[in-house]
Amino acid sequence: MSGRIGTFVVGVGFGYLLATRKGRDLLGKAGEKAGEAWRHPKVQGVVKDVEEQALDFAKQQGVALKDKAVDAARSATGRSHDEPSVVVEPETPYSI
């Protein structure tokens, strides 16, 4: 029962923010504050550090993920590592 009441209260709050002029003004001010916080140099420094860490992690894990994907594809198709992945047929002469 308390979950339903909580959901109702949250719905009324969102309705107030979206339906009333004062609510939309408050929402706009909150958006402006969030933008200011996002553009703050300390926040951007942390964002840049996390981006670099994610890039390094992706580079390290990329090869391992590629190998796992290739192994999964080969096991799904029933091919082994020894079989060529592309079979080239010899050319057949055409007679016209």
mmCIF file with all atom_site columns, C-alpha atoms in Angstrom:
data_model
loop_
_atom_site.group_PDB
_atom_site.id
_atom_site.type_symbol
_atom_site.label_atom_id
_atom_site.label_alt_id
_atom_site.label_comp_id
_atom_site.label_asym_id
_atom_site.label_entity_id
_atom_site.label_seq_id
_atom_site.pdbx_PDB_ins_code
_atom_site.Cartn_x
_atom_site.Cartn_y
_atom_site.Cartn_z
_atom_site.occupancy
_atom_site.B_iso_or_equiv
_atom_site.pdbx_formal_charge
_atom_site.auth_seq_id
_atom_site.auth_comp_id
_atom_site.auth_asym_id
_atom_site.auth_atom_id
_atom_site.pdbx_PDB_model_num
ATOM 1  C CA . MET A 1 1  ? 0.000  0.000   0.000   1.00 0.00 ? 1  MET A CA 1
ATOM 2  C CA . SER A 1 2  ? 2.788  2.439   0.842   1.00 0.00 ? 2  SER A CA 1
ATOM 3  C CA . GLY A 1 3  ? 4.296  1.825   -2.619  1.00 0.00 ? 3  GLY A CA 1
ATOM 4  C CA . ARG A 1 4  ? 1.102  3.005   -4.265  1.00 0.00 ? 4  ARG A CA 1
ATOM 5  C CA . ILE A 1 5  ? 0.937  6.099   -2.082  1.00 0.00 ? 5  ILE A CA 1
ATOM 6  C CA . GLY A 1 6  ? 4.574  6.911   -2.866  1.00 0.00 ? 6  GLY A CA 1
ATOM 7  C CA . THR A 1 7  ? 3.939  6.511   -6.568  1.00 0.00 ? 7  THR A CA 1
ATOM 8  C CA . PHE A 1 8  ? 0.899  8.774   -6.303  1.00 0.00 ? 8  PHE A CA 1
ATOM 9  C CA . VAL A 1 9  ? 2.899  11.467  -4.487  1.00 0.00 ? 9  VAL A CA 1
ATOM 10 C CA . VAL A 1 10 ? 5.684  11.332  -7.078  1.00 0.00 ? 10 VAL A CA 1
ATOM 11 C CA . GLY A 1 11 ? 3.082  11.583  -9.854  1.00 0.00 ? 11 GLY A CA 1
ATOM 12 C CA . VAL A 1 12 ? 1.470  14.606  -8.238  1.00 0.00 ? 12 VAL A CA 1
ATOM 13 C CA . GLY A 1 13 ? 4.902  16.222  -7.911  1.00 0.00 ? 13 GLY A CA 1
ATOM 14 C CA . PHE A 1 14 ? 5.720  15.684  -11.573 1.00 0.00 ? 14 PHE A CA 1
ATOM 15 C CA . GLY A 1 15 ? 2.272  16.908  -12.543 1.00 0.00 ? 15 GLY A CA 1
ATOM 16 C CA . TYR A 1 16 ? 2.857  20.092  -10.541 1.00 0.00 ? 16 TYR A CA 1
ATOM 17 C CA . LEU A 1 17 ? 6.245  20.645  -12.180 1.00 0.00 ? 17 LEU A CA 1
ATOM 18 C CA . LEU A 1 18 ? 4.927  20.150  -15.688 1.00 0.00 ? 18 LEU A CA 1
ATOM 19 C CA . ALA A 1 19 ? 1.465  21.716  -15.412 1.00 0.00 ? 19 ALA A CA 1
ATOM 20 C CA . THR A 1 20 ? 1.993  24.935  -13.477 1.00 0.00 ? 20 THR A CA 1
ATOM 21 C CA . ARG A 1 21 ? 3.946  27.995  -14.508 1.00 0.00 ? 21 ARG A CA 1
ATOM 22 C CA . LYS A 1 22 ? 5.772  28.087  -11.168 1.00 0.00 ? 22 LYS A CA 1
ATOM 23 C CA . GLY A 1 23 ? 6.640  24.396  -11.525 1.00 0.00 ? 23 GLY A CA 1
ATOM 24 C CA . ARG A 1 24 ? 8.050  24.934  -15.010 1.00 0.00 ? 24 ARG A CA 1
ATOM 25 C CA . ASP A 1 25 ? 10.065 27.899  -13.710 1.00 0.00 ? 25 ASP A CA 1
ATOM 26 C CA . LEU A 1 26 ? 11.476 25.736  -10.915 1.00 0.00 ? 26 LEU A CA 1
ATOM 27 C CA . LEU A 1 27 ? 12.287 22.990  -13.409 1.00 0.00 ? 27 LEU A CA 1
ATOM 28 C CA . GLY A 1 28 ? 14.032 25.513  -15.680 1.00 0.00 ? 28 GLY A CA 1
ATOM 29 C CA . LYS A 1 29 ? 16.106 26.868  -12.793 1.00 0.00 ? 29 LYS A CA 1
ATOM 30 C CA . ALA A 1 30 ? 17.061 23.343  -11.780 1.00 0.00 ? 30 ALA A CA 1
ATOM 31 C CA . GLY A 1 31 ? 18.179 22.667  -15.359 1.00 0.00 ? 31 GLY A CA 1
ATOM 32 C CA . GLU A 1 32 ? 20.285 25.818  -15.375 1.00 0.00 ? 32 GLU A CA 1
ATOM 33 C CA . LYS A 1 33 ? 21.950 24.802  -12.089 1.00 0.00 ? 33 LYS A CA 1
ATOM 34 C CA . ALA A 1 34 ? 22.625 21.327  -13.450 1.00 0.00 ? 34 ALA A CA 1
ATOM 35 C CA . GLY A 1 35 ? 24.232 22.853  -16.555 1.00 0.00 ? 35 GLY A CA 1
ATOM 36 C CA . GLU A 1 36 ? 26.405 25.110  -14.417 1.00 0.00 ? 36 GLU A CA 1
ATOM 37 C CA . ALA A 1 37 ? 27.502 22.133  -12.330 1.00 0.00 ? 37 ALA A CA 1
ATOM 38 C CA . TRP A 1 38 ? 28.284 20.097  -15.459 1.00 0.00 ? 38 TRP A CA 1
ATOM 39 C CA . ARG A 1 39 ? 30.415 22.874  -16.938 1.00 0.00 ? 39 ARG A CA 1
ATOM 40 C CA . HIS A 1 40 ? 32.392 23.380  -13.700 1.00 0.00 ? 40 HIS A CA 1
ATOM 41 C CA . PRO A 1 41 ? 36.135 22.775  -14.314 1.00 0.00 ? 41 PRO A CA 1
ATOM 42 C CA . LYS A 1 42 ? 36.449 20.249  -11.463 1.00 0.00 ? 42 LYS A CA 1
ATOM 43 C CA . VAL A 1 43 ? 33.564 18.193  -12.817 1.00 0.00 ? 43 VAL A CA 1
ATOM 44 C CA . GLN A 1 44 ? 34.979 18.298  -16.340 1.00 0.00 ? 44 GLN A CA 1
ATOM 45 C CA . GLY A 1 45 ? 38.368 17.187  -14.971 1.00 0.00 ? 45 GLY A CA 1
ATOM 46 C CA . VAL A 1 46 ? 36.753 14.132  -13.397 1.00 0.00 ? 46 VAL A CA 1
ATOM 47 C CA . VAL A 1 47 ? 34.803 13.448  -16.601 1.00 0.00 ? 47 VAL A CA 1
ATOM 48 C CA . LYS A 1 48 ? 38.003 13.592  -18.653 1.00 0.00 ? 48 LYS A CA 1
ATOM 49 C CA . ASP A 1 49 ? 39.761 11.202  -16.235 1.00 0.00 ? 49 ASP A CA 1
ATOM 50 C CA . VAL A 1 50 ? 36.893 8.713   -16.419 1.00 0.00 ? 50 VAL A CA 1
ATOM 51 C CA . GLU A 1 51 ? 36.827 8.936   -20.228 1.00 0.00 ? 51 GLU A CA 1
ATOM 52 C CA . GLU A 1 52 ? 40.560 8.155   -20.360 1.00 0.00 ? 52 GLU A CA 1
ATOM 53 C CA . GLN A 1 53 ? 40.128 5.199   -17.992 1.00 0.00 ? 53 GLN A CA 1
ATOM 54 C CA . ALA A 1 54 ? 37.233 3.864   -20.064 1.00 0.00 ? 54 ALA A CA 1
ATOM 55 C CA . LEU A 1 55 ? 39.265 4.194   -23.266 1.00 0.00 ? 55 LEU A CA 1
ATOM 56 C CA . ASP A 1 56 ? 42.225 2.363   -21.731 1.00 0.00 ? 56 ASP A CA 1
ATOM 57 C CA . PHE A 1 57 ? 39.940 -0.393  -20.441 1.00 0.00 ? 57 PHE A CA 1
ATOM 58 C CA . ALA A 1 58 ? 38.280 -0.739  -23.841 1.00 0.00 ? 58 ALA A CA 1
ATOM 59 C CA . LYS A 1 59 ? 41.662 -1.020  -25.560 1.00 0.00 ? 59 LYS A CA 1
ATOM 60 C CA . GLN A 1 60 ? 42.784 -3.700  -23.105 1.00 0.00 ? 60 GLN A CA 1
ATOM 61 C CA . GLN A 1 61 ? 39.569 -5.701  -23.320 1.00 0.00 ? 61 GLN A CA 1
ATOM 62 C CA . GLY A 1 62 ? 38.915 -5.195  -27.024 1.00 0.00 ? 62 GLY A CA 1
ATOM 63 C CA . VAL A 1 63 ? 41.152 -8.022  -28.218 1.00 0.00 ? 63 VAL A CA 1
ATOM 64 C CA . ALA A 1 64 ? 39.806 -10.452 -25.623 1.00 0.00 ? 64 ALA A CA 1
ATOM 65 C CA . LEU A 1 65 ? 36.213 -9.589  -26.543 1.00 0.00 ? 65 LEU A CA 1
ATOM 66 C CA . LYS A 1 66 ? 36.979 -10.030 -30.248 1.00 0.00 ? 66 LYS A CA 1
ATOM 67 C CA . ASP A 1 67 ? 38.468 -13.474 -29.597 1.00 0.00 ? 67 ASP A CA 1
ATOM 68 C CA . LYS A 1 68 ? 35.431 -14.492 -27.536 1.00 0.00 ? 68 LYS A CA 1
ATOM 69 C CA . ALA A 1 69 ? 33.090 -13.292 -30.282 1.00 0.00 ? 69 ALA A CA 1
ATOM 70 C CA . VAL A 1 70 ? 35.005 -15.215 -32.947 1.00 0.00 ? 70 VAL A CA 1
ATOM 71 C CA . ASP A 1 71 ? 35.000 -18.372 -30.802 1.00 0.00 ? 71 ASP A CA 1
ATOM 72 C CA . ALA A 1 72 ? 31.265 -18.000 -30.155 1.00 0.00 ? 72 ALA A CA 1
ATOM 73 C CA . ALA A 1 73 ? 30.571 -17.541 -33.861 1.00 0.00 ? 73 ALA A CA 1
ATOM 74 C CA . ARG A 1 74 ? 32.678 -20.559 -34.767 1.00 0.00 ? 74 ARG A CA 1
ATOM 75 C CA . SER A 1 75 ? 30.994 -22.750 -32.168 1.00 0.00 ? 75 SER A CA 1
ATOM 76 C CA . ALA A 1 76 ? 27.583 -21.581 -33.376 1.00 0.00 ? 76 ALA A CA 1
ATOM 77 C CA . THR A 1 77 ? 28.411 -22.436 -36.988 1.00 0.00 ? 77 THR A CA 1
ATOM 78 C CA . GLY A 1 78 ? 30.258 -25.639 -36.101 1.00 0.00 ? 78 GLY A CA 1
ATOM 79 C CA . ARG A 1 79 ? 33.584 -24.555 -37.600 1.00 0.00 ? 79 ARG A CA 1
ATOM 80 C CA . SER A 1 80 ? 36.944 -25.151 -35.967 1.00 0.00 ? 80 SER A CA 1
ATOM 81 C CA . HIS A 1 81 ? 39.972 -22.872 -35.851 1.00 0.00 ? 81 HIS A CA 1
ATOM 82 C CA . ASP A 1 82 ? 41.687 -24.908 -38.600 1.00 0.00 ? 82 ASP A CA 1
ATOM 83 C CA . GLU A 1 83 ? 38.985 -24.432 -41.187 1.00 0.00 ? 83 GLU A CA 1
ATOM 84 C CA . PRO A 1 84 ? 39.248 -21.346 -43.361 1.00 0.00 ? 84 PRO A CA 1
ATOM 85 C CA . SER A 1 85 ? 36.596 -18.762 -42.750 1.00 0.00 ? 85 SER A CA 1
ATOM 86 C CA . VAL A 1 86 ? 36.266 -17.994 -46.474 1.00 0.00 ? 86 VAL A CA 1
ATOM 87 C CA . VAL A 1 87 ? 36.203 -20.691 -49.134 1.00 0.00 ? 87 VAL A CA 1
ATOM 88 C CA . VAL A 1 88 ? 37.299 -19.619 -52.589 1.00 0.00 ? 88 VAL A CA 1
ATOM 89 C CA . GLU A 1 89 ? 35.987 -21.815 -55.390 1.00 0.00 ? 89 GLU A CA 1
ATOM 90 C CA . PRO A 1 90 ? 38.106 -22.291 -58.489 1.00 0.00 ? 90 PRO A CA 1
ATOM 91 C CA . GLU A 1 91 ? 36.929 -20.402 -61.518 1.00 0.00 ? 91 GLU A CA 1
ATOM 92 C CA . THR A 1 92 ? 34.705 -22.334 -63.851 1.00 0.00 ? 92 THR A CA 1
ATOM 93 C CA . PRO A 1 93 ? 35.025 -21.655 -67.561 1.00 0.00 ? 93 PRO A CA 1
ATOM 94 C CA . TYR A 1 94 ? 31.800 -20.475 -69.085 1.00 0.00 ? 94 TYR A CA 1
ATOM 95 C CA . SER A 1 95 ? 30.800 -21.443 -72.563 1.00 0.00 ? 95 SER A CA 1
ATOM 96 C CA . ILE A 1 96 ? 28.620 -19.125 -74.531 1.00 0.00 ? 96 ILE A CA 1
#
